[in-house]
XYZ file of C-alpha atoms in Angstrom:
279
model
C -34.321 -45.541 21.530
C -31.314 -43.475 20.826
C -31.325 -39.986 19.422
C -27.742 -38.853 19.258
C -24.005 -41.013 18.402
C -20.816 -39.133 18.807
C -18.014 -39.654 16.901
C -14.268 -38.739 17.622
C -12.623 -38.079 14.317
C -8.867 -39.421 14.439
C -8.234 -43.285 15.138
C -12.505 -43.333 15.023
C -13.551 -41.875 12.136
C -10.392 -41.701 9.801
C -8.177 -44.440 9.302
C -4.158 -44.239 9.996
C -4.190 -43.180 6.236
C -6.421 -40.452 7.165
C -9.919 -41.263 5.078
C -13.146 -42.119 5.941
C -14.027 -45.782 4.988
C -17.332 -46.040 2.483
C -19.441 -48.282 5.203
C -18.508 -45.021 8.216
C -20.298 -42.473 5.258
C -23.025 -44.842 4.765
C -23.641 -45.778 8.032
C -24.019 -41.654 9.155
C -26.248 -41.368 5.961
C -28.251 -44.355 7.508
C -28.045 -42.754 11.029
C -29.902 -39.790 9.720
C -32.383 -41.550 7.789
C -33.517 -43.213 10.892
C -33.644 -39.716 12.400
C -30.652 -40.397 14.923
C -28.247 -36.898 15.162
C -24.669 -37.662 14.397
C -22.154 -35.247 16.036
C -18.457 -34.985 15.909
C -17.178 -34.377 18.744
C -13.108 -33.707 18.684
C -9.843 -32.486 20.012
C -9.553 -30.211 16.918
C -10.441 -26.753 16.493
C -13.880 -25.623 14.191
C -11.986 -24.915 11.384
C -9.804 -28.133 11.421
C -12.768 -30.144 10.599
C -14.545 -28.281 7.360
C -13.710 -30.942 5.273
C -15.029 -33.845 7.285
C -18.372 -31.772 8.078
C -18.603 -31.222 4.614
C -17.928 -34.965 3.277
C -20.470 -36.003 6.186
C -23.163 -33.370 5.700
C -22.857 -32.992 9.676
C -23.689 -29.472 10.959
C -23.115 -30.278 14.624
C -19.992 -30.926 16.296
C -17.886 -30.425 19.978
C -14.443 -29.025 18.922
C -11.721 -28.367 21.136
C -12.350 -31.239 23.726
C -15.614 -29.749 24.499
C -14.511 -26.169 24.746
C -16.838 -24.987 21.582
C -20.083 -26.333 20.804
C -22.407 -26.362 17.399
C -25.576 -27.156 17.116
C -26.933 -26.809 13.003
C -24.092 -24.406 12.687
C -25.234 -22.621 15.807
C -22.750 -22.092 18.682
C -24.715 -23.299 22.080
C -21.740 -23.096 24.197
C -17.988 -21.444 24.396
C -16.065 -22.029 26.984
C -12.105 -19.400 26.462
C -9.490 -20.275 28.655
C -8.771 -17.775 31.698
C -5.907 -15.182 30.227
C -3.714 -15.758 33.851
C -3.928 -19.264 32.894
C -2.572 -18.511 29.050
C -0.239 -16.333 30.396
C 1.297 -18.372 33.030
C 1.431 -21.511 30.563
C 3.205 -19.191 28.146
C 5.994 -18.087 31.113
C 6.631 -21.759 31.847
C 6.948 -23.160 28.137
C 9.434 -20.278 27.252
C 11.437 -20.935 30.259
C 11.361 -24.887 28.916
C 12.069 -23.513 25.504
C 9.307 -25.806 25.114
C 6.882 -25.286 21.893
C 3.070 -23.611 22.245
C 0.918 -23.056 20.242
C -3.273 -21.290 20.927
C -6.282 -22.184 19.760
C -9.343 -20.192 18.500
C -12.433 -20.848 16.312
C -11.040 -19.494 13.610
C -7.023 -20.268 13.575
C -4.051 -21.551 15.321
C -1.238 -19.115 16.037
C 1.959 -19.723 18.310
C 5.637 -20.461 18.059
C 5.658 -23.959 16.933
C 4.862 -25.870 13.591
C 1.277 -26.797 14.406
C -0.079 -23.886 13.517
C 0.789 -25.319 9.875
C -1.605 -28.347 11.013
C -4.814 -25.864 9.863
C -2.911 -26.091 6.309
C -2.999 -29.944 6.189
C 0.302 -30.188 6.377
C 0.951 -33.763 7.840
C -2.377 -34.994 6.743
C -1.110 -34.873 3.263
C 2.056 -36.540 4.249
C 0.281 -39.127 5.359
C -2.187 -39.673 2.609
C 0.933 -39.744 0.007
C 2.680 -41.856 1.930
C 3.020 -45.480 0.038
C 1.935 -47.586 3.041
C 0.281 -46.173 6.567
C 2.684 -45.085 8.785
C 3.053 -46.411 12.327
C 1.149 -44.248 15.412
C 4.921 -43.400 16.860
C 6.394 -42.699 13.286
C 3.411 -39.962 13.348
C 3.594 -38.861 16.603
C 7.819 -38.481 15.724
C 6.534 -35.841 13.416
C 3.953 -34.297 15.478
C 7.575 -33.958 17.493
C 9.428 -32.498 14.760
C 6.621 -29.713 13.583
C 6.150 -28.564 17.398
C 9.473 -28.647 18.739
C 11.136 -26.645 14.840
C 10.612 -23.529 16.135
C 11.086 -23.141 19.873
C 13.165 -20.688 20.586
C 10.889 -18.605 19.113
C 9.572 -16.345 21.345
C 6.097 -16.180 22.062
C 4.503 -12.731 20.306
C 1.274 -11.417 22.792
C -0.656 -11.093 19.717
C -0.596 -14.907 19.559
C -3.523 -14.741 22.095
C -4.221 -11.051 23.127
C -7.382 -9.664 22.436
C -9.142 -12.798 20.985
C -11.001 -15.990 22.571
C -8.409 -19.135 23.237
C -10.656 -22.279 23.806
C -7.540 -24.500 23.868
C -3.455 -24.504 23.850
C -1.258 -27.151 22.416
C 1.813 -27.474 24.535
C 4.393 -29.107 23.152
C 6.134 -31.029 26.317
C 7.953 -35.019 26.488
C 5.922 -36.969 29.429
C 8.477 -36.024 32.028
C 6.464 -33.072 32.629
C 3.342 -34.202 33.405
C 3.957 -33.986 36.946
C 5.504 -30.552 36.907
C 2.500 -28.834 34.844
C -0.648 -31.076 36.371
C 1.015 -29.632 39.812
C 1.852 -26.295 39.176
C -1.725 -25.425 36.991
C -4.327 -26.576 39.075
C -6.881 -24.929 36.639
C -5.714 -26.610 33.737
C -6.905 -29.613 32.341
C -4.142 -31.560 30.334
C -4.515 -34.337 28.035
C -2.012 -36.256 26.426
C -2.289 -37.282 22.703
C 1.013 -38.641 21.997
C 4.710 -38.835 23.912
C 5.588 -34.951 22.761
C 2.031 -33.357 22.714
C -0.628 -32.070 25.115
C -4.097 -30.466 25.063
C -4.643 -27.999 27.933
C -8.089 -26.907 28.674
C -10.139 -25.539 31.679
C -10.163 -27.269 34.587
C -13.030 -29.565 34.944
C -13.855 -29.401 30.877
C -13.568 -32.483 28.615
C -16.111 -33.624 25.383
C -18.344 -34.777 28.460
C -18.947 -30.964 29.209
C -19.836 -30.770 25.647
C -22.174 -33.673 25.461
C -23.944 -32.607 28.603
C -24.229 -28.927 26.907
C -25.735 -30.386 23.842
C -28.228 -32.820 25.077
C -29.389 -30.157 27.258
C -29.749 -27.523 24.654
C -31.930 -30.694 22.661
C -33.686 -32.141 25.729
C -32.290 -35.499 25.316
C -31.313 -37.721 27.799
C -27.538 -39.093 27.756
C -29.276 -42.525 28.157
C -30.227 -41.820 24.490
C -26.547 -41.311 23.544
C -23.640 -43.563 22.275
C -20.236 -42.136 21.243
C -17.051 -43.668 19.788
C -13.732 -42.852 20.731
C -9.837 -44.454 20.676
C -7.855 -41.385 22.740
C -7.325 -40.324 26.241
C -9.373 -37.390 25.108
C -12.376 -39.950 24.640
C -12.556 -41.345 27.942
C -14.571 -38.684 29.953
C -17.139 -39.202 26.934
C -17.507 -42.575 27.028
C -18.143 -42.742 30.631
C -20.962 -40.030 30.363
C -22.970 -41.415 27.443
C -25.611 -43.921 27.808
C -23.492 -46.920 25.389
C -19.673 -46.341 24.693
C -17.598 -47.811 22.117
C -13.991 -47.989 22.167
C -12.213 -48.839 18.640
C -10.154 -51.742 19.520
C -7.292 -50.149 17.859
C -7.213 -47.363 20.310
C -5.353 -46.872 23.512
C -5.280 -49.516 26.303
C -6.981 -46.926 28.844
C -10.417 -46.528 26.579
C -10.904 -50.252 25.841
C -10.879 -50.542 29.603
C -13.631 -48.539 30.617
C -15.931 -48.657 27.243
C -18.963 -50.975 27.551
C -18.240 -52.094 23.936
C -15.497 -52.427 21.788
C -15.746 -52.473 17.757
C -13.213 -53.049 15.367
C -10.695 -50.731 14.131
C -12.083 -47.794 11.254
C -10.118 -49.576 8.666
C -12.164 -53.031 9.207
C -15.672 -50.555 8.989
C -15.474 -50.196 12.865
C -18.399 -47.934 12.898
C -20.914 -49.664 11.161
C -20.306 -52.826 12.425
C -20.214 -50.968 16.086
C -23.926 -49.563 15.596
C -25.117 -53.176 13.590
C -23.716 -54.879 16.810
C -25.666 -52.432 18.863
C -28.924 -52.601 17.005
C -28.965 -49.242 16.182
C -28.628 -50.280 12.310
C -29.663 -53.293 10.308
């Protein structure tokens, strides 16, 4: 019997044109009805995702790749970032005259253009945009809005004096190497060829699955999650069943133990009918 499903929002939930399909809706309305919890669980910050908790009527949710946790609109777990970590990442973007940007509950603040990302900025874009543009013509403006404003310099108020769960560095791939070496307690995920999540060491939406089920007393045999990112892949290797969307990245569809269809052919529900967990 499972008790709890997971869902990653972008590439899982919304489409490339940024909606939720009719049959996803339904199928969380079902989910509840059952008595199943649904939880989002996402690289985004808390107040990145008011809109989709409010379309959904979810009240739970994992933000920040498992830095922040909600249960019923009750934080269970918080996890800020060290400041000598924030500070050192800060030093070596500058001298990069690379783009960074800091992450709290509540807002976004740094030196590039993703801080205009809590003003649904490119989501609108992309919604106006006649036909759905193409992951790399997206992640070419992800590009553009982090990399506008980099010589910037980075202000201390940007993350002095308040909780930073996660920074958004804003580095090609040629770094990887440099920053995976020189920040041992960092934990860096890439989410396209320009961008890259950095979180405690050891932390991932796993950590924020684990912190949930315990808070519930559920087992994470009792769990399923959905995911398409790199971000996904510590989640769907914790939970008891999980589904990669088949439109997602080569690495997830490798180690998922089921693959559904992509959210704009009703991936979700037809995940969970394949499963059994719905009619």
């Amino acid at each position: 019997m499972h008790k709890m499903v997971f869902f990653d929002i972008d590439g899982t939930l919304l489409t490339a044109r940024k909606k939720i399909p009719e049959t996803a809706k339904q199928a969380i309305q079902d989910l509840k009805d059952n008595g199943i919890i649904p939880v989002i669980a996402t690289g985004r910050p808390p107040f990145r995702i008011d809109a989709i908790l409010e379309e959904l009527n979810i009240q739970s949710y994992i933000t920040m790749n498992g830095q922040y946790v909600v249960y019923e609109n009750e934080v269970i777990y918080r996890n800020p970032m060290s400041s000598d970590s924030i500070e050192r990442l800060t030093k070596a973007a500058e001298v990069y005259q690379q783009g960074i940007a800091f992450s709290g509950s509540e807002e976004i603040l740094g030196n590039s253009l993703t801080t205009l990302g809590q003003q649904g900025l490119l989501k609108r874009l992309i919604q106006k945009s006649p036909i759905a543009p193409p992951k790399l013509v997206v992640a070419a403006i992800s590009h553009f809005m982090g990399a506008f404003k980099t010589k910037k310099p980075v202000l201390p108020e940007y993350y002095e004096n308040r909780p930073i769960y996660q920074c958004i560095l804003h580095a090609s791939e040629k770094f990887d190497a440099y920053y995976r070496e020189e920040f041992p307690d960092c934990h860096f995920t890439r989410w396209n060829p320009y961008s890259v999540d950095v979180i405690t060491k050891n932390h991932s939406k796993a950590v924020g699955i684990q912190k949930m089920t315990e808070h519930l007393g559920i087992s994470l045999q009792e769990t399923i999650a959905f995911g398409d990112g790199l971000n996904d892949i510590e989640m769907l290797q914790t939970v008891g069943i999980g589904v990669a969307m088949e439109s997602g990245r080569r690495e997830v569809c490798e180690i998922a133990d089921f693959i559904t269809v992509s959210p704009e052919n009703d991936g979700i529900l037809k995940g969970l009918q394949q499963l059994k967990v719905l009619p």
